[in-house]
Coordinates of C-alpha atoms in Angstrom, one line a residue:
M1 CA 145.2 -134.6 76.7
T2 CA 143.5 -131.3 77.0
A3 CA 140.5 -131.2 79.4
I4 CA 137.2 -130.4 77.9
P5 CA 135.5 -127.5 79.6
R6 CA 131.9 -127.4 80.6
V7 CA 129.3 -126.9 77.8
L8 CA 126.4 -124.7 78.7
F9 CA 123.0 -125.4 77.2
R10 CA 120.4 -122.7 77.4
I11 CA 117.1 -124.2 78.6
P12 CA 114.2 -122.8 80.5
S13 CA 114.1 -123.5 84.2
S14 CA 110.4 -124.7 83.9
S15 CA 111.8 -127.9 82.4
L16 CA 113.5 -128.7 85.7
S17 CA 110.2 -129.9 87.2
Y18 CA 110.7 -133.2 85.3
L19 CA 114.0 -133.9 87.1
P20 CA 114.2 -135.8 90.3
R21 CA 114.7 -133.8 93.5
G22 CA 118.3 -133.5 94.4
Y23 CA 119.6 -134.3 91.0
S24 CA 122.6 -132.1 90.0
P25 CA 122.0 -130.1 86.9
V26 CA 125.7 -130.1 86.0
L27 CA 126.5 -131.9 82.8
R28 CA 129.7 -133.9 82.3
P29 CA 129.7 -134.8 78.6
H30 CA 131.6 -137.8 77.4
C31 CA 134.7 -137.5 75.5
S32 CA 134.0 -137.9 71.8
R33 CA 135.1 -136.3 68.7
T34 CA 131.7 -134.9 67.9
L35 CA 131.4 -133.1 71.2
L36 CA 135.0 -131.8 70.9
R37 CA 134.1 -130.2 67.6
L38 CA 131.1 -128.7 69.0
H39 CA 133.2 -127.2 71.9
R40 CA 135.7 -125.7 69.6
R41 CA 133.0 -124.2 67.4
S42 CA 131.4 -122.6 70.4
F43 CA 134.6 -120.8 71.4
S44 CA 135.3 -119.7 67.8
T45 CA 132.8 -116.9 68.1
N46 CA 131.9 -114.5 70.9
P47 CA 128.9 -115.7 73.0
P48 CA 126.0 -113.4 73.3
T49 CA 126.1 -111.1 76.3
Q50 CA 123.4 -109.5 78.3
P51 CA 123.1 -105.7 77.9
D52 CA 123.3 -105.1 81.7
E53 CA 126.4 -107.2 82.3
P54 CA 129.9 -106.8 81.0
P55 CA 131.3 -109.5 78.7
R56 CA 133.0 -112.4 80.5
R57 CA 136.2 -114.0 79.4
P58 CA 136.2 -117.8 79.2
T59 CA 137.8 -119.5 82.1
P60 CA 140.8 -121.7 81.3
S61 CA 140.3 -125.3 81.6
H62 CA 143.0 -125.8 84.2
V63 CA 141.1 -123.5 86.7
L64 CA 137.8 -125.5 86.6
R65 CA 137.0 -127.2 89.9
P66 CA 134.2 -129.7 90.7
Q67 CA 131.1 -128.0 91.8
P68 CA 129.7 -128.9 95.2
H69 CA 126.2 -130.4 95.3
V70 CA 123.7 -127.6 95.9
Q71 CA 120.1 -128.0 96.7
H72 CA 118.2 -125.9 94.1
D73 CA 114.9 -124.3 94.6
H74 CA 112.9 -125.3 91.5
K75 CA 110.9 -122.2 91.0
A76 CA 109.4 -121.0 87.8
Q77 CA 112.0 -118.4 86.6
E78 CA 113.9 -117.9 83.4
R79 CA 117.7 -118.4 83.6
N80 CA 120.4 -120.5 82.1
L81 CA 121.1 -123.8 84.0
D82 CA 123.4 -126.7 83.3
I83 CA 121.7 -130.2 83.3
N84 CA 123.1 -133.7 82.8
I85 CA 120.6 -135.9 81.0
P86 CA 121.8 -138.8 78.8
F87 CA 120.4 -139.0 75.3
N88 CA 117.7 -141.8 75.0
P89 CA 116.9 -142.5 71.3
P90 CA 113.4 -143.7 70.3
G91 CA 113.0 -147.4 70.8
G92 CA 116.0 -147.6 73.1
G93 CA 113.9 -148.9 76.0
G94 CA 113.3 -147.4 79.4
G95 CA 114.8 -148.0 82.7
P96 CA 114.5 -147.0 86.3
G97 CA 117.2 -144.3 85.9
P98 CA 116.8 -140.8 84.6
G99 CA 116.1 -140.8 80.9
G100 CA 115.5 -144.6 80.8
S101 CA 119.3 -145.3 81.1
G102 CA 118.9 -147.9 83.8
P103 CA 118.8 -151.6 83.4
S104 CA 115.5 -153.2 82.0
F105 CA 114.1 -156.8 81.5
Q106 CA 115.4 -158.0 78.1
L107 CA 114.9 -161.4 76.4
T108 CA 117.3 -160.8 73.6
G109 CA 119.8 -158.2 72.7
S110 CA 117.5 -156.6 70.1
P111 CA 114.6 -154.3 71.1
L112 CA 112.6 -155.4 68.0
A113 CA 112.9 -159.0 68.9
D114 CA 111.9 -158.3 72.5
A115 CA 108.8 -156.4 71.3
A116 CA 107.9 -159.3 69.0
L117 CA 108.3 -161.9 71.7
T118 CA 106.3 -159.8 74.2
T119 CA 103.4 -159.5 71.6
I120 CA 103.5 -163.2 70.8
I121 CA 103.5 -164.2 74.5
G122 CA 100.5 -161.8 75.2
L123 CA 98.5 -163.1 72.3
G124 CA 99.3 -166.7 73.3
M125 CA 98.0 -166.1 76.8
V126 CA 94.8 -164.6 75.4
F127 CA 94.4 -167.4 73.0
F128 CA 94.9 -170.3 75.4
G129 CA 92.9 -168.4 78.0
G130 CA 90.0 -168.1 75.6
V131 CA 90.3 -171.8 74.7
A132 CA 90.2 -172.8 78.3
Y133 CA 87.2 -170.5 78.9
V134 CA 85.3 -172.0 76.0
A135 CA 86.0 -175.5 77.1
W136 CA 84.9 -174.7 80.7
Y137 CA 81.8 -172.9 79.4
K138 CA 80.7 -175.8 77.2
K139 CA 81.1 -178.2 80.2
R140 CA 79.2 -175.8 82.4
V141 CA 76.3 -175.7 79.9
L142 CA 75.9 -179.4 79.9
D143 CA 76.1 -179.6 83.7
K144 CA 73.3 -177.0 84.0
I145 CA 71.1 -178.9 81.6
E146 CA 71.7 -182.1 83.6
Q147 CA 70.8 -180.2 86.7
A148 CA 67.4 -179.3 85.2
F149 CA 66.5 -183.0 85.2
A150 CA 67.8 -183.6 88.7
P151 CA 65.2 -184.5 91.4
G152 CA 64.0 -181.6 93.5
Y153 CA 62.8 -178.2 92.4
D154 CA 61.2 -178.0 89.0
P155 CA 59.6 -174.6 88.0
A156 CA 56.5 -176.1 86.3
L157 CA 55.8 -178.6 89.1
E158 CA 56.4 -176.0 91.8
L159 CA 53.8 -173.7 90.3
A160 CA 51.3 -176.5 89.7
T161 CA 51.5 -177.9 93.2
H162 CA 52.0 -174.7 95.1
Q163 CA 49.3 -174.0 97.8
G164 CA 48.9 -171.0 100.0
E165 CA 49.5 -171.1 103.7
R166 CA 46.9 -173.1 105.5
S167 CA 45.2 -172.0 108.7
E168 CA 45.2 -173.7 112.0
N169 CA 41.7 -175.2 111.4
D170 CA 42.9 -177.0 108.2
D171 CA 43.8 -180.1 110.2
L172 CA 40.1 -180.7 110.6
L173 CA 39.8 -181.0 106.8
D174 CA 40.6 -184.0 104.7
D175 CA 43.8 -182.8 103.0
I176 CA 44.3 -185.8 100.9
P177 CA 43.8 -184.8 97.2
W178 CA 41.0 -186.6 95.5
T179 CA 43.4 -187.9 92.9
E180 CA 45.2 -190.0 95.5
S181 CA 42.0 -191.9 96.4
L182 CA 40.5 -191.8 92.9
R183 CA 42.9 -192.9 90.1
R184 CA 41.6 -192.4 86.6
R185 CA 41.8 -195.2 84.1
E186 CA 44.6 -193.4 82.3
Q187 CA 46.7 -192.6 85.3
D188 CA 48.8 -195.8 85.4
G189 CA 49.8 -195.4 81.8
I190 CA 50.6 -191.8 82.3
D191 CA 52.8 -192.7 85.3
R192 CA 54.8 -195.2 83.2
I193 CA 55.3 -192.6 80.4
V194 CA 56.2 -189.6 82.6
Q195 CA 58.5 -191.6 84.9
G196 CA 60.5 -193.0 82.0
G197 CA 59.1 -196.5 82.1
E198 CA 58.2 -196.5 78.3
Q199 CA 61.1 -196.6 75.9
G200 CA 61.2 -196.7 72.2
H201 CA 58.2 -194.4 71.7
Y202 CA 57.0 -190.8 72.1
F203 CA 53.5 -189.9 73.0
M204 CA 50.7 -187.4 72.3
M205 CA 48.0 -186.8 74.9
L206 CA 44.9 -185.7 73.1
G207 CA 41.8 -184.5 74.9
P208 CA 39.4 -181.5 75.3
K209 CA 40.3 -178.5 77.4
G210 CA 40.0 -179.1 81.2
S211 CA 39.8 -182.9 81.0
G212 CA 42.7 -183.5 83.3
K213 CA 45.7 -184.0 81.1
G214 CA 47.9 -181.5 83.1
S215 CA 46.7 -182.8 86.4
M216 CA 47.7 -186.4 85.7
I217 CA 51.1 -185.2 84.3
Y218 CA 51.9 -183.2 87.4
S219 CA 50.7 -185.9 89.7
S220 CA 53.1 -188.3 88.1
M221 CA 55.9 -185.8 88.4
A222 CA 55.2 -185.2 92.1
D223 CA 55.5 -188.9 92.8
V224 CA 59.1 -189.0 91.8
A225 CA 60.0 -185.3 92.6
A226 CA 60.4 -184.5 88.9
D227 CA 63.4 -186.9 88.6
G228 CA 64.5 -186.8 85.0
I229 CA 61.5 -184.7 83.8
A230 CA 61.2 -181.3 82.3
V231 CA 58.1 -179.4 81.2
A232 CA 57.9 -176.5 78.6
E233 CA 54.8 -174.6 77.7
A234 CA 54.1 -173.9 74.0
C235 CA 53.3 -170.4 72.8
P236 CA 52.2 -168.8 69.5
D237 CA 55.3 -166.6 69.5
L238 CA 58.3 -168.8 68.8
E239 CA 60.7 -166.3 70.5
V240 CA 58.7 -166.7 73.7
F241 CA 58.7 -170.5 73.3
R242 CA 62.4 -170.3 72.9
L243 CA 62.7 -168.7 76.3
R244 CA 60.3 -171.1 77.9
L245 CA 62.2 -174.1 76.6
G246 CA 65.5 -172.5 77.8
K247 CA 64.0 -172.0 81.2
A248 CA 62.8 -175.7 81.3
L249 CA 66.2 -176.9 80.2
N250 CA 68.2 -174.4 82.3
F251 CA 69.9 -173.3 79.0
E252 CA 70.7 -169.6 78.3
F253 CA 71.3 -170.0 74.6
H254 CA 74.9 -168.6 75.1
E255 CA 73.5 -165.3 76.2
D256 CA 75.6 -165.5 79.4
S257 CA 78.8 -166.3 77.6
Q258 CA 81.7 -163.8 77.5
T259 CA 82.9 -165.0 74.1
G260 CA 81.5 -161.9 72.6
L261 CA 85.0 -160.5 73.3
F262 CA 86.2 -162.6 70.4
Q263 CA 83.5 -161.3 68.0
R264 CA 81.3 -164.4 68.3
R265 CA 78.2 -164.3 66.2
D266 CA 75.0 -163.4 68.0
P267 CA 73.0 -166.6 68.6
R268 CA 69.7 -164.7 67.9
E269 CA 70.7 -163.9 64.4
G270 CA 69.5 -167.3 63.2
G271 CA 66.0 -167.0 64.6
P272 CA 64.2 -169.1 67.3
A273 CA 64.2 -172.3 65.2
L274 CA 68.0 -172.3 65.0
D275 CA 68.3 -171.5 68.8
I276 CA 65.9 -174.4 69.6
E277 CA 68.0 -176.7 67.4
R278 CA 71.1 -175.7 69.4
A279 CA 69.2 -176.5 72.6
M280 CA 68.2 -179.9 71.2
N281 CA 71.9 -180.6 70.4
K282 CA 73.0 -179.9 73.9
L283 CA 70.0 -181.9 75.3
E284 CA 71.1 -184.9 73.2
K285 CA 74.5 -184.9 74.8
V286 CA 73.1 -184.7 78.3
A287 CA 70.6 -187.5 77.5
L288 CA 73.4 -189.8 76.4
R289 CA 75.4 -189.0 79.6
C290 CA 72.4 -189.4 81.9
Y291 CA 71.3 -192.7 80.3
K292 CA 74.6 -194.3 81.4
K293 CA 74.0 -193.1 84.9
R294 CA 70.2 -193.7 85.3
G295 CA 69.6 -196.6 83.0
K296 CA 66.3 -195.1 81.7
P297 CA 65.5 -192.2 79.4
L298 CA 64.8 -188.6 80.3
V299 CA 61.4 -187.2 79.7
L300 CA 60.7 -183.8 78.0
I301 CA 57.0 -182.7 78.0
I302 CA 55.8 -180.0 75.5
N303 CA 52.5 -178.9 76.9
N304 CA 49.6 -177.3 74.9
V305 CA 51.2 -177.7 71.4
H306 CA 47.9 -176.5 69.9
F307 CA 49.0 -173.0 71.0
F308 CA 51.4 -173.0 68.0
K309 CA 49.9 -171.2 65.1
N310 CA 48.4 -173.4 62.4
D311 CA 50.5 -171.9 59.7
E312 CA 53.7 -172.8 58.0
E313 CA 56.0 -171.5 60.8
G314 CA 54.0 -173.3 63.5
R315 CA 53.8 -176.6 61.6
E316 CA 57.5 -176.5 60.9
M317 CA 58.3 -176.1 64.6
I318 CA 56.1 -179.1 65.4
L319 CA 57.9 -181.1 62.7
Q320 CA 61.3 -180.0 64.0
L321 CA 60.4 -181.3 67.5
Q322 CA 58.9 -184.4 66.1
Q323 CA 62.1 -185.3 64.2
R324 CA 64.1 -185.1 67.5
A325 CA 61.4 -187.2 69.2
E326 CA 61.7 -189.9 66.5
S327 CA 65.5 -190.1 66.8
W328 CA 65.5 -190.1 70.6
A329 CA 62.8 -192.7 70.8
A330 CA 64.7 -195.0 68.4
S331 CA 67.8 -194.7 70.6
G332 CA 65.9 -194.9 73.9
I333 CA 67.7 -192.0 75.5
L334 CA 64.8 -189.5 75.8
T335 CA 61.0 -189.7 75.6
M336 CA 59.0 -186.7 74.4
V337 CA 55.4 -186.1 75.4
F338 CA 53.1 -183.7 73.5
S339 CA 49.9 -182.5 75.0
T340 CA 47.2 -180.9 72.9
D341 CA 43.5 -179.9 73.2
D342 CA 42.9 -179.6 69.4
F343 CA 43.1 -182.2 66.7
W344 CA 45.1 -180.4 64.1
P345 CA 48.6 -181.1 65.7
F346 CA 47.8 -184.8 65.4
Y347 CA 47.1 -184.4 61.7
V348 CA 50.5 -182.6 61.3
M349 CA 52.5 -185.2 63.2
R350 CA 50.7 -188.2 61.8
R351 CA 52.3 -187.7 58.4
A352 CA 55.9 -188.4 59.6
A353 CA 55.0 -190.5 62.7
S354 CA 56.4 -194.0 63.0
R355 CA 57.0 -194.3 66.8
M356 CA 54.2 -192.1 68.1
H357 CA 51.5 -193.4 70.4
V358 CA 48.3 -191.4 71.1
V359 CA 46.6 -191.4 74.5
N360 CA 43.0 -190.2 74.5
I361 CA 41.8 -188.4 77.6
Y362 CA 38.0 -188.2 78.1
D363 CA 35.7 -186.8 80.7
L364 CA 34.9 -188.8 83.8
D365 CA 31.9 -191.0 83.8
G366 CA 29.0 -190.6 86.2
N367 CA 30.3 -192.5 89.1
E368 CA 33.8 -191.0 88.9
A369 CA 32.4 -187.5 88.5
M370 CA 30.2 -188.0 91.7
H371 CA 33.3 -189.2 93.6
A372 CA 35.5 -186.4 92.3
A373 CA 32.9 -183.7 93.2
G374 CA 32.6 -185.0 96.7
R375 CA 36.3 -185.0 97.2
L376 CA 36.7 -181.5 95.8
R377 CA 33.9 -180.2 98.0
R378 CA 35.5 -181.6 101.1
N379 CA 38.8 -180.0 100.3
T380 CA 37.1 -176.6 100.5
R381 CA 36.0 -174.7 103.6
L382 CA 32.4 -175.0 102.6
P383 CA 29.8 -177.3 104.2
S384 CA 29.0 -180.6 102.6
A385 CA 26.0 -181.3 100.4
P386 CA 23.6 -184.2 99.9
Q387 CA 24.1 -186.7 97.1
S388 CA 21.1 -185.5 95.3
I389 CA 22.7 -182.1 94.7
F390 CA 25.9 -183.7 93.4
K391 CA 23.8 -185.8 91.0
E392 CA 22.0 -182.8 89.7
V393 CA 25.2 -180.8 89.3
V394 CA 26.9 -183.7 87.5
S395 CA 23.9 -184.0 85.1
M396 CA 24.4 -180.4 84.1
V397 CA 28.2 -180.0 83.9
G398 CA 29.2 -183.6 83.2
G399 CA 32.5 -185.2 84.1
R400 CA 34.7 -182.2 83.1
L401 CA 37.2 -181.7 86.0
A402 CA 37.5 -177.9 85.3
Y403 CA 33.8 -177.4 85.6
L404 CA 33.5 -179.6 88.7
S405 CA 36.2 -177.6 90.4
K406 CA 34.4 -174.3 89.8
V407 CA 31.0 -175.6 90.9
T408 CA 32.2 -177.2 94.1
K409 CA 33.8 -174.0 95.3
S410 CA 30.5 -172.2 95.2
H411 CA 28.1 -172.0 98.2
D412 CA 25.1 -172.8 95.9
M413 CA 26.3 -175.5 93.5
I414 CA 23.1 -175.8 91.6
A415 CA 22.9 -172.1 91.0
A416 CA 26.5 -172.0 89.9
A417 CA 25.9 -174.9 87.4
K418 CA 22.9 -173.1 85.9
S419 CA 24.9 -169.9 85.6
M420 CA 27.6 -171.8 83.8
L421 CA 25.0 -173.3 81.5
D422 CA 23.6 -169.9 80.6
I423 CA 27.0 -168.5 79.9
E424 CA 27.8 -171.5 77.6
K425 CA 24.5 -171.0 75.8
A426 CA 25.1 -167.3 75.2
W427 CA 28.7 -168.0 74.0
L428 CA 27.4 -170.7 71.6
L429 CA 24.9 -168.3 70.1
S430 CA 27.6 -165.7 69.7
Q431 CA 29.7 -168.1 67.7
V432 CA 27.1 -169.9 65.5
G433 CA 23.9 -167.8 65.9
L434 CA 21.5 -167.8 63.0
I435 CA 20.5 -164.6 61.2
V436 CA 17.2 -164.9 59.3
D437 CA 17.0 -162.9 56.0
C438 CA 20.7 -162.1 56.3
D439 CA 22.5 -159.8 53.9
D440 CA 25.0 -161.0 51.4
D441 CA 27.9 -159.5 53.4
V442 CA 27.4 -162.1 56.1
M443 CA 26.7 -165.0 53.8
D444 CA 30.0 -166.8 54.5
E445 CA 29.4 -166.5 58.3
Q446 CA 25.9 -167.8 58.0
K447 CA 27.2 -170.8 55.9
W448 CA 29.4 -171.6 58.8
S449 CA 26.5 -171.2 61.4
S450 CA 23.9 -173.1 59.4
C451 CA 26.3 -176.1 58.8
S452 CA 27.3 -176.1 62.5
W453 CA 23.7 -176.2 63.6
L454 CA 22.9 -179.1 61.2
L455 CA 25.6 -181.1 63.1
L456 CA 24.6 -179.9 66.5
R457 CA 21.0 -180.8 65.8
E458 CA 22.1 -184.3 64.9
F459 CA 23.9 -184.6 68.2
V460 CA 20.8 -183.7 70.0
N461 CA 18.8 -186.3 68.2
V462 CA 21.4 -188.9 68.9
R463 CA 21.3 -188.0 72.6
K464 CA 17.6 -188.4 72.6
E465 CA 17.9 -191.9 71.1
Q466 CA 20.5 -192.8 73.7
E467 CA 18.2 -191.7 76.5
A468 CA 15.3 -193.6 75.1
A469 CA 17.3 -196.8 74.8
F470 CA 18.7 -196.4 78.3
A471 CA 15.3 -195.8 79.8
K472 CA 14.0 -198.9 78.1
E473 CA 16.9 -200.9 79.3
R474 CA 16.6 -199.7 82.9
N475 CA 12.8 -199.6 82.9
L476 CA 12.8 -195.9 83.8
P477 CA 9.6 -193.9 83.7
E478 CA 9.0 -191.4 80.9
D479 CA 9.2 -188.4 83.2
S480 CA 12.7 -189.4 84.4
S481 CA 15.0 -186.5 85.5
P482 CA 18.2 -185.7 83.6
S483 CA 20.3 -187.0 86.6
D484 CA 19.1 -190.5 85.8
F485 CA 21.1 -190.5 82.7
N486 CA 24.5 -189.5 84.2
D487 CA 26.0 -192.8 83.2
L488 CA 25.4 -192.1 79.5
P489 CA 28.5 -191.0 77.6
L490 CA 28.4 -188.0 75.2
P491 CA 26.9 -188.8 71.8
V492 CA 29.4 -189.8 69.1
I493 CA 29.3 -189.4 65.3
P494 CA 32.0 -190.6 62.9
Y495 CA 34.1 -188.0 61.2
W496 CA 33.1 -189.0 57.7
K497 CA 29.4 -188.8 58.6
C498 CA 29.8 -185.3 60.1
R499 CA 31.2 -184.1 56.7
Q500 CA 28.1 -185.5 55.0
I501 CA 25.7 -183.9 57.5
M502 CA 27.4 -180.5 57.3
T503 CA 27.9 -180.7 53.5
R504 CA 31.2 -179.1 54.1
A505 CA 34.6 -180.6 54.9
D506 CA 36.5 -177.6 56.2
F507 CA 34.3 -176.5 59.2
L508 CA 35.1 -179.3 61.6
E509 CA 38.6 -178.1 62.3
E510 CA 37.4 -174.6 63.2
L511 CA 34.6 -176.0 65.5
D512 CA 37.3 -178.1 67.2
K513 CA 39.5 -175.1 67.6
R514 CA 36.6 -173.1 69.2
N515 CA 35.9 -175.9 71.7
V516 CA 32.5 -176.6 70.2
L517 CA 33.4 -180.1 69.2
A518 CA 36.0 -182.6 70.2
I519 CA 37.8 -185.1 67.9
D520 CA 39.7 -188.1 69.1
V521 CA 42.3 -190.3 67.5
E522 CA 39.7 -192.7 66.3
H523 CA 38.1 -189.9 64.3
N524 CA 35.0 -189.9 66.4
V525 CA 33.4 -186.5 66.8
R526 CA 31.4 -185.5 70.0
P527 CA 30.3 -182.3 71.7
D528 CA 33.1 -180.7 73.6
S529 CA 31.4 -181.0 76.9
M530 CA 28.1 -181.7 78.6
L531 CA 27.4 -178.0 78.9
I532 CA 27.7 -177.6 75.1
L533 CA 25.3 -180.5 74.6
H534 CA 22.7 -179.0 77.0
A535 CA 23.1 -175.5 75.5
A536 CA 22.6 -176.9 72.0
R537 CA 19.6 -179.0 73.2
E538 CA 17.9 -176.0 74.7
I539 CA 18.4 -173.9 71.5
V540 CA 17.3 -176.7 69.2
G541 CA 14.2 -177.3 71.3
E542 CA 13.0 -173.7 71.0
D543 CA 9.9 -173.0 68.9
G544 CA 10.7 -172.1 65.3
F545 CA 14.3 -173.3 65.3
D546 CA 13.9 -175.6 62.4
D547 CA 12.1 -173.0 60.4
A548 CA 14.8 -170.4 61.1
L549 CA 17.5 -172.9 60.0
D550 CA 15.7 -173.7 56.8
S551 CA 15.1 -170.0 56.1
V552 CA 18.8 -169.2 56.6
R553 CA 19.8 -172.0 54.2
G554 CA 17.3 -170.9 51.7
R555 CA 18.5 -167.3 51.9
I556 CA 22.1 -168.5 51.3
E557 CA 21.0 -170.3 48.2
E558 CA 19.2 -167.2 46.9
I559 CA 22.3 -165.1 47.4
E560 CA 24.6 -167.6 45.7
S561 CA 22.2 -167.9 42.7
L562 CA 22.2 -164.1 42.3
Q563 CA 26.0 -164.0 42.5
S564 CA 26.2 -166.7 39.8
P565 CA 27.0 -165.5 36.2
A566 CA 24.0 -167.5 34.9
W567 CA 21.4 -165.8 37.2
P568 CA 19.8 -163.7 34.3
V569 CA 18.9 -166.9 32.4
R570 CA 17.4 -168.5 35.5
W571 CA 15.5 -165.3 36.2
M572 CA 14.0 -165.2 32.7
R573 CA 12.9 -168.8 33.1
M574 CA 11.2 -168.0 36.3
V575 CA 9.4 -165.1 34.7
I576 CA 8.4 -166.8 31.4
W577 CA 7.9 -170.4 32.3
G578 CA 7.4 -170.1 36.1
T579 CA 10.2 -172.5 36.8

């Protein structure tokens, strides 16, 4: 068989940079019919020659000798070289050798089947990895919520009970809080509720602002280190309430999840109500799990629910929380506690309430207020004061804990109490002040003011009757000081009678919202505080108050008669017949 001579391929030398160093560029083509035909065709014509070199005759095949291995200098220059690179068709696979001709990892004999199996294995690993991650993440979410009810650190309790660093002289003070030596009438019941001792019900704590609802709740939480208790603050903005509830429950609403890689829907697309419902679903699973371990329900406290807007969105949120409270109270796995200063949330929840109990929180009576003021004064770095000063202070500010705390921190407690009374009086006049001979533009506002003063004047009259009866019972002189009547409670008028006095049924709710009046679950209406009562008593006792009130009401009637369609007929009657 005739030997096949070398076949020269004309390629640029710059392509040699892709070859490994030391690789021989001599090509030894395989014996095939196709290559033989190409060889014969190449020698059928004269090859092109360079103009500077004489034509060369082809060398016979029997003279060819194996070329020794020569180390070539791969420089960028144009000349004809012989290379030996096997042909690698597309899809033929790669290998470690030049041109991908080396061995490679193969599952089957077909490249297409290998590619399909590799894709399937890769997708399977991603799928099962995603399933494992989702399962781990769901378990982690429940564990974090359960950790929020574990004893120890609680965000709300930590802020409520946090105190600054105490000096070296503080050991001379009585560091025992006044609540430890003076337990209110409601404290025992609050302890049972907050510490999970009451099952089968959910509760609403109703009382005026600053009456001590939050103090009793945090005191009960501190006794058990917030074991099984979480507190969330309500907010008018439901998005903010969503974040506060998530902070209380240690729930991130899937915002820390990496499932967005799989195009998971954004949790916020459904709005805060849907996110809160997701949190309630997770909380229900945790409550079932914890009840088996603890044997008593968890407690979730929603503080200041009156901060929700009294509109459709706010009422729907309260109803959504109440539905969960009803179902959890029926099963006994979780007890919800709602705290409010205003009366309207009770109206909203009363329609669907079947397991709700209401706890009324009132101001301290005279003796309790005296004891509390003394304890609060001793907890400060200020000198003590005689009992007569405490009696006068309590007679002005009453048994409201928030007011007693402010007064006892002042050097001159009587001056501080009088200042608070002046501020309260100015604020009351700014809200319901009378405008004699008012214009028709402020007629609606003066309706509100005149009706409010009708009710406040009635409260002042009831208070005077209370004092007269108390003085007669105790045989007190006529010139008794106000401090002698510290044991008297605030005057009370039934809700239905207040509507008759005001001649309007829609003003009581607004007065309660502005902390002018307070309404309890028994539908009894009283002044919001002793400061409001004293301020109203001073205003009503001024000379000319009754005349101003009658003048404003008469002016309102005149404006309404002029705005009536039949006012020309009445005017003609007045002119002609004098009636």
